[in-house]
Short mmCIF file of C-alpha atoms and ligand atoms in Angstrom, two decimals:
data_model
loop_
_atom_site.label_atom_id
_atom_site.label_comp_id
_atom_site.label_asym_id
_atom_site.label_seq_id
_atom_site.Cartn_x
_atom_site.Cartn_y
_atom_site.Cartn_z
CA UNK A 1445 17.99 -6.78 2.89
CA UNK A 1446 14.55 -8.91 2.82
CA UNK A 1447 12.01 -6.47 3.95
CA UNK A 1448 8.91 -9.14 3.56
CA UNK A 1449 8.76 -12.58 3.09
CA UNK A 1450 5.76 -14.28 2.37
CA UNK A 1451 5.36 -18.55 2.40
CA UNK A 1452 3.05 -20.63 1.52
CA UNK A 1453 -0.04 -18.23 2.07
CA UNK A 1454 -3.45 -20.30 2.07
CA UNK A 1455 -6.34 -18.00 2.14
CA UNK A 1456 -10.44 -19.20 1.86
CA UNK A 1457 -13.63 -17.32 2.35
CA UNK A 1458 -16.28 -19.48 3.56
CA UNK A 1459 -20.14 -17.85 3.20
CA UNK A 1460 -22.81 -20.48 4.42
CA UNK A 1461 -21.89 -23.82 2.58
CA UNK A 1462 -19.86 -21.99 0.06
CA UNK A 1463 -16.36 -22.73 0.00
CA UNK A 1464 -14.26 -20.17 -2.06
CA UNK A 1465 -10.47 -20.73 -2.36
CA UNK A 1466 -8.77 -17.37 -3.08
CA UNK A 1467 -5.58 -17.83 -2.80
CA UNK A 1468 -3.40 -21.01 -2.58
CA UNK A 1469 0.69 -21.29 -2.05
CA UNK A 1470 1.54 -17.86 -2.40
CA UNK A 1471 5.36 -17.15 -2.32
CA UNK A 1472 6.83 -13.94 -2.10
CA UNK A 1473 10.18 -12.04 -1.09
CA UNK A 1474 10.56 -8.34 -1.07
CA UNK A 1475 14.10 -6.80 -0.44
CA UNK A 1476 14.63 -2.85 0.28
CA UNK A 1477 13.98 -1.01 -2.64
CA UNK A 1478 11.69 -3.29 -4.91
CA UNK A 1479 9.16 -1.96 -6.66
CA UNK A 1480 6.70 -4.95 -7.13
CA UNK A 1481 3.58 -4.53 -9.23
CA UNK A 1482 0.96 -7.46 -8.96
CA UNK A 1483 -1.63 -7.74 -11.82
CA UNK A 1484 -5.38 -9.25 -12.32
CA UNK A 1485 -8.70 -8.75 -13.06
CA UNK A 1486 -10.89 -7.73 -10.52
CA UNK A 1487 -11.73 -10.50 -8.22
CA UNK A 1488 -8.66 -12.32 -8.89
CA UNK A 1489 -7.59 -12.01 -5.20
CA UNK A 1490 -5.27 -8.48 -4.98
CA UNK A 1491 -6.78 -6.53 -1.75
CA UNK A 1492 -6.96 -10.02 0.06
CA UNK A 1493 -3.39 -10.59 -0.86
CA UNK A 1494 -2.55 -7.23 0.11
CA UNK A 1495 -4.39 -7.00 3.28
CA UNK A 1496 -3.03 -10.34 4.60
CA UNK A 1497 0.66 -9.04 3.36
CA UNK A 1498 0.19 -6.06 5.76
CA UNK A 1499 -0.92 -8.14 8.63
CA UNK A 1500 -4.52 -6.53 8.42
CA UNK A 1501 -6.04 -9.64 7.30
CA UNK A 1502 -5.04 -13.13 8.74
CA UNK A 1503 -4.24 -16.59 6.02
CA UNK A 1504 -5.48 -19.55 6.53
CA UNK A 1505 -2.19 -21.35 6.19
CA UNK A 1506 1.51 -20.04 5.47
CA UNK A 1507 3.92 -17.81 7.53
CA UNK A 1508 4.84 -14.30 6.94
CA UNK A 1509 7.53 -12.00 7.80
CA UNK A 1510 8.16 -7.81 7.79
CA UNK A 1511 11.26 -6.77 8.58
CA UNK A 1512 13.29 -9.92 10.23
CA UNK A 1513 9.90 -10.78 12.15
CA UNK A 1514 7.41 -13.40 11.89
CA UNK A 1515 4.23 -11.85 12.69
CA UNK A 1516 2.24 -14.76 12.07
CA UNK A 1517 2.29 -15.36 15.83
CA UNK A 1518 1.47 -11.55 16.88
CA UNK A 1519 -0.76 -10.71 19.51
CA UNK A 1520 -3.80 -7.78 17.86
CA UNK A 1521 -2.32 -5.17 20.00
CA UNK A 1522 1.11 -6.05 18.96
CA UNK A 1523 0.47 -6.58 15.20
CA UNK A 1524 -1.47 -2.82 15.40
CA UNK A 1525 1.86 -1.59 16.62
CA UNK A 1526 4.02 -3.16 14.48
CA UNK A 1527 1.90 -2.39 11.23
CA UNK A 1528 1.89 1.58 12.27
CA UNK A 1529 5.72 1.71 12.71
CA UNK A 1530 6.41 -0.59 9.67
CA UNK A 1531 3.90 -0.17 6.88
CA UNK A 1532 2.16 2.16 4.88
CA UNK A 1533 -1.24 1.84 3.51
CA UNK A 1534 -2.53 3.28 0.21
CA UNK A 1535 -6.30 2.11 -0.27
CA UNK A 1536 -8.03 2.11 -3.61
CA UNK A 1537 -10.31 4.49 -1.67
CA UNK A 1538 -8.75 7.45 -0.19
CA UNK A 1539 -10.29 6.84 3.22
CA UNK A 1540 -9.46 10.06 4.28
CA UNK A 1541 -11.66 11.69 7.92
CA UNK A 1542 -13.54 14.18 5.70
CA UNK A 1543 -13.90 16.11 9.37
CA UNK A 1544 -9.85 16.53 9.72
CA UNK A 1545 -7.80 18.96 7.16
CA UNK A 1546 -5.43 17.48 4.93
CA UNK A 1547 -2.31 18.30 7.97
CA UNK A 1548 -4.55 16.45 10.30
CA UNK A 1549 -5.26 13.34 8.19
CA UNK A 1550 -1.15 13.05 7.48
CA UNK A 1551 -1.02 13.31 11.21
CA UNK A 1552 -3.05 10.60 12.23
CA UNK A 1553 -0.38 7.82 11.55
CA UNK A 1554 2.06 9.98 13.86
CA UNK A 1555 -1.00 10.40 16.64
CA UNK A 1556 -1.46 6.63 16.97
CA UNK A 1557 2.52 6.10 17.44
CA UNK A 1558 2.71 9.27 19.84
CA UNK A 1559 5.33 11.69 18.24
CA UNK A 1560 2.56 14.15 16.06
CA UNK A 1561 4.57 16.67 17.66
CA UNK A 1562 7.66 15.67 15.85
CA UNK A 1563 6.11 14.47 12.95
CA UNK A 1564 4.73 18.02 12.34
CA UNK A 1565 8.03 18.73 10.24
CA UNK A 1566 7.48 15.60 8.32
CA UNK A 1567 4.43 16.34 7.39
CA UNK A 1568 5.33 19.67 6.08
CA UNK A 1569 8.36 17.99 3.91
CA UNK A 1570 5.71 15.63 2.29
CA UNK A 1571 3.66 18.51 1.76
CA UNK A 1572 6.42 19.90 -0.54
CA UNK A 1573 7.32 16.95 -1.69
CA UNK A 1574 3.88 16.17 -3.15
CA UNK A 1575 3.09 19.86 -4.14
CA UNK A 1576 0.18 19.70 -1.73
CA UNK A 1577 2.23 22.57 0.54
CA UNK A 1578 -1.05 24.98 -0.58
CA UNK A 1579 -3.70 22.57 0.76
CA UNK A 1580 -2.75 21.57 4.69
CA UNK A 1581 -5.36 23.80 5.76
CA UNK A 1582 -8.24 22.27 2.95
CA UNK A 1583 -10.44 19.46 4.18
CA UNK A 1584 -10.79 15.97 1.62
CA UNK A 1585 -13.68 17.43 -0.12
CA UNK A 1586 -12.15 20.49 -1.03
CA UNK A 1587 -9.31 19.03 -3.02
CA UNK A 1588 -9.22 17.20 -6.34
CA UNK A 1589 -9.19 13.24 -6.71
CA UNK A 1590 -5.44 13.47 -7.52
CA UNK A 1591 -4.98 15.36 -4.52
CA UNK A 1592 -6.96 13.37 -2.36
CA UNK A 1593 -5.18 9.92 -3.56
CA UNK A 1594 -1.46 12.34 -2.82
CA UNK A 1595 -2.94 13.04 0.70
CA UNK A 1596 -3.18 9.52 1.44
CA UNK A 1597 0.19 8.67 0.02
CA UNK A 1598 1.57 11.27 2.59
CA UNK A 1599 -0.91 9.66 5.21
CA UNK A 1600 0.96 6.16 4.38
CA UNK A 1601 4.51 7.56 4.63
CA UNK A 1602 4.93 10.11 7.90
CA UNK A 1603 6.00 7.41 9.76
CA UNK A 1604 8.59 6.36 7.12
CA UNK A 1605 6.86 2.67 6.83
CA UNK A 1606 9.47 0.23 5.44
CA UNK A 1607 6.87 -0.86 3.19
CA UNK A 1608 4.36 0.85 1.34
CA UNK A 1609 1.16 -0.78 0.08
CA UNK A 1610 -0.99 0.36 -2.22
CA UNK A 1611 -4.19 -1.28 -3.55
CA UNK A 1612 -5.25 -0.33 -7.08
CA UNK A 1613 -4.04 3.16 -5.98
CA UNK A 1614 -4.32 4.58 -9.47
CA UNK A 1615 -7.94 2.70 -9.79
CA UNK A 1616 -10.18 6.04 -9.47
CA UNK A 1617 -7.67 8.35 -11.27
CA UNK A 1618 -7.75 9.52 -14.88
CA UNK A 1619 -4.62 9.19 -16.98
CA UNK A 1620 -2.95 12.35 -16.30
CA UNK A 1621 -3.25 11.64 -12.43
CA UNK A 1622 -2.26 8.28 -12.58
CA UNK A 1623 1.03 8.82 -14.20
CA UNK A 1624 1.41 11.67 -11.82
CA UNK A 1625 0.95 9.28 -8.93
CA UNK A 1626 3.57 6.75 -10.80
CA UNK A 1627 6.04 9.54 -11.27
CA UNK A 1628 5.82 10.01 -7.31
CA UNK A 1629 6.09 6.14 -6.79
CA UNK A 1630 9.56 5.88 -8.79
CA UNK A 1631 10.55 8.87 -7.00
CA UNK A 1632 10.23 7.61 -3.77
CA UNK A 1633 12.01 4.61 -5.45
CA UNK A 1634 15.20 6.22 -6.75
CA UNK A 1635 15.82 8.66 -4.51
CA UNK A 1636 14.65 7.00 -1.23
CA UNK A 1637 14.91 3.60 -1.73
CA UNK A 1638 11.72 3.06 -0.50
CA UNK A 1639 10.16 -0.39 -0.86
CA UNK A 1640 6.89 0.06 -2.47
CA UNK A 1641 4.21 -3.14 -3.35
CA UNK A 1642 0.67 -2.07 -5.26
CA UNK A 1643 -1.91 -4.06 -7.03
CA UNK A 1644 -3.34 -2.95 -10.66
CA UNK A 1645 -5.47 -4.20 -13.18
CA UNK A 1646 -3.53 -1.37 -15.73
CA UNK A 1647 -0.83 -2.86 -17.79
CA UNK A 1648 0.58 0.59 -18.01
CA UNK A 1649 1.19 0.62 -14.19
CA UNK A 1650 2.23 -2.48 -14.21
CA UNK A 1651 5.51 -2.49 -16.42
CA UNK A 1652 6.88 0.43 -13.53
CA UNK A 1653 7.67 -2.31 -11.16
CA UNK A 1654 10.83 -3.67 -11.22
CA UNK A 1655 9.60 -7.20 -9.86
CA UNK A 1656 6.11 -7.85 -12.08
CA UNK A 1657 3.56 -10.24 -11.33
CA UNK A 1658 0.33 -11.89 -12.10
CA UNK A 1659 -2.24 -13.04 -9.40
CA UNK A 1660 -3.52 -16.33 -10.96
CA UNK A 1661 -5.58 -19.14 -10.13
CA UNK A 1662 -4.58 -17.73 -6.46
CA UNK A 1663 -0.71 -18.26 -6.91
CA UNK A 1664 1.91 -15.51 -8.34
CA UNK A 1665 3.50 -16.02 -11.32
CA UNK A 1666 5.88 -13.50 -13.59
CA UNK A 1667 4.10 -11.15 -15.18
CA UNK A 1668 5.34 -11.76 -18.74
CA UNK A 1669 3.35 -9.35 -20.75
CA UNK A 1670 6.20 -7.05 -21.58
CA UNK A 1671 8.88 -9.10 -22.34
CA UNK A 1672 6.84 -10.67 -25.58
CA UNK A 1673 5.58 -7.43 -26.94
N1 LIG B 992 -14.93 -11.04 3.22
C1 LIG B 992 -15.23 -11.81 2.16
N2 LIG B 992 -16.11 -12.83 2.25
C2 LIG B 992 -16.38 -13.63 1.21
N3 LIG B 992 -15.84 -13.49 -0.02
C3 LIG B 992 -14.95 -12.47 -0.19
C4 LIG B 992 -14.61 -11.59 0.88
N4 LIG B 992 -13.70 -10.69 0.41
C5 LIG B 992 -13.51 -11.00 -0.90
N5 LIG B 992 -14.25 -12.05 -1.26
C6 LIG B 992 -14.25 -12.70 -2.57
O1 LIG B 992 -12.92 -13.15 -2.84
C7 LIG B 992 -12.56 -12.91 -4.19
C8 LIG B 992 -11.34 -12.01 -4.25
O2 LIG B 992 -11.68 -10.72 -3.78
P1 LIG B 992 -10.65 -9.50 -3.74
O3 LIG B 992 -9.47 -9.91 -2.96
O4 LIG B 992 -11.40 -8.31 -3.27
O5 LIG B 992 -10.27 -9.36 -5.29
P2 LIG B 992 -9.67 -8.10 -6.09
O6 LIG B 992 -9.12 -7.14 -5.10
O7 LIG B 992 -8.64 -8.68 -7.00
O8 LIG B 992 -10.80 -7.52 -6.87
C9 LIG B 992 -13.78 -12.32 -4.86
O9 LIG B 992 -14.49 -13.37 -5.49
C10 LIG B 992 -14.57 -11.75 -3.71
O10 LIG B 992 -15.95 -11.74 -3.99
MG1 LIG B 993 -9.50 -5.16 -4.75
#
């Protein structure tokens, strides 16, 4: 089942005369259950990639589809709806409300679509799930990095998105965490089947995804780096 299919993507940033062409003829299909990696340097083009990909951004050029539906055409108000039922958004930086406790921030997701009520269960089972089950009651500042960056997967996933995006998500973590995080990620893989996309510049996280890719020159290409070691 094709749970996103990007064509053609076209995306510039113009700043007073300058002209700066980010990405050009991306191509992209996602079915249930992928795990795709992208890979570059910083710069290369990843959060505007991944932004446009979950509708929060808008190409220049090129169609794209979540879930049987192009959304190219969406209305704001509809494209706001559709992107809180259907995807889940990991940010490089936590952006957690440092006023709300951990159980509120998972919560918000489930606020905006109007079932927090039932959600409340959810929220505990992602507690467990991420050994966070301790800190519902702490606020962002009072947990560690690691924490924080679980706390936002949780945020991403109460509303059981059929995609989950994640930009750079292990960017701010040291070793131990990111692995930790990765560990969680092929979880949610294997025993889910959830459909997960994130952007890196680690090798390391890279080789997890079963689909691996380079951002390039503004196009994808396969990420061959492991298959010539
Ligand atoms: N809103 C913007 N206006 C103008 N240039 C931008 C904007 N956002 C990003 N850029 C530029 O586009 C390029 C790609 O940025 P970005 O997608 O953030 O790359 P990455 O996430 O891979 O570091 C960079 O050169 C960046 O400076
Ligand atoms: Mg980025």
């Amino acid at each position: 089942m094709t749970i996103l299919h990007a064509n053609s993507i076209h995306k510039s940033y113009r700043t007073g005369k300058k002209h700066l062409k980010v990405l050009s003829d991306i191509n992209l299909e996602i079915s249930k259950g992928d795990f795709v990696t992208i890979m570059g340097p910083s710069g290369c083009g990843k959060s505007t990639l991944l932004n446009i990909l979950g509708t929060l951004d808008k190409p220049d050029e090129g169609d794209l589809s979540l879930c049987s539906k192009n959304v190219s055409q969406l209305s704001d108000t509809a494209l706001s709806k559709f992107r809180n039922q259907h995807i889940g958004f990991v940010f490089q930086f936590h952006h957690l409300l440092p006023e709300f406790t951990a159980e509120e921030n998972i919560l918000i997701p489930a606020r905006i679509a109007g079932n927090q009520f039932e959600s409340k269960h959810k929220a505990q089972e992602l507690f467990e799930y991420f050994g966070l089950k301790e800190r519902k009651d702490h606020f962002p500042l009072q947990l560690s990095g690691g924490e924080r960056q679980r706390l936002a997967l949780c945020r991403a996933l109460v509303n059981e998105p059929d995609i989950l995006l994640a930009d750079e998500p292990t960017g701010n973590l040291d070793t131990g965490n990111a692995n930790k995080l990765i560990e969680y990620l092929n979880n949610l893989r294997n025993e889910f089947k959830q459909t997960i996309l994130i952007t890196t510049h680690n090798p390391d996280v890279a080789k997890e995804g079963n689909i691996r890719l380079i951002l390039e020159n503004g196009t994808l290409q396969t990420n061959n780096l492991f298959e010539n070691p």
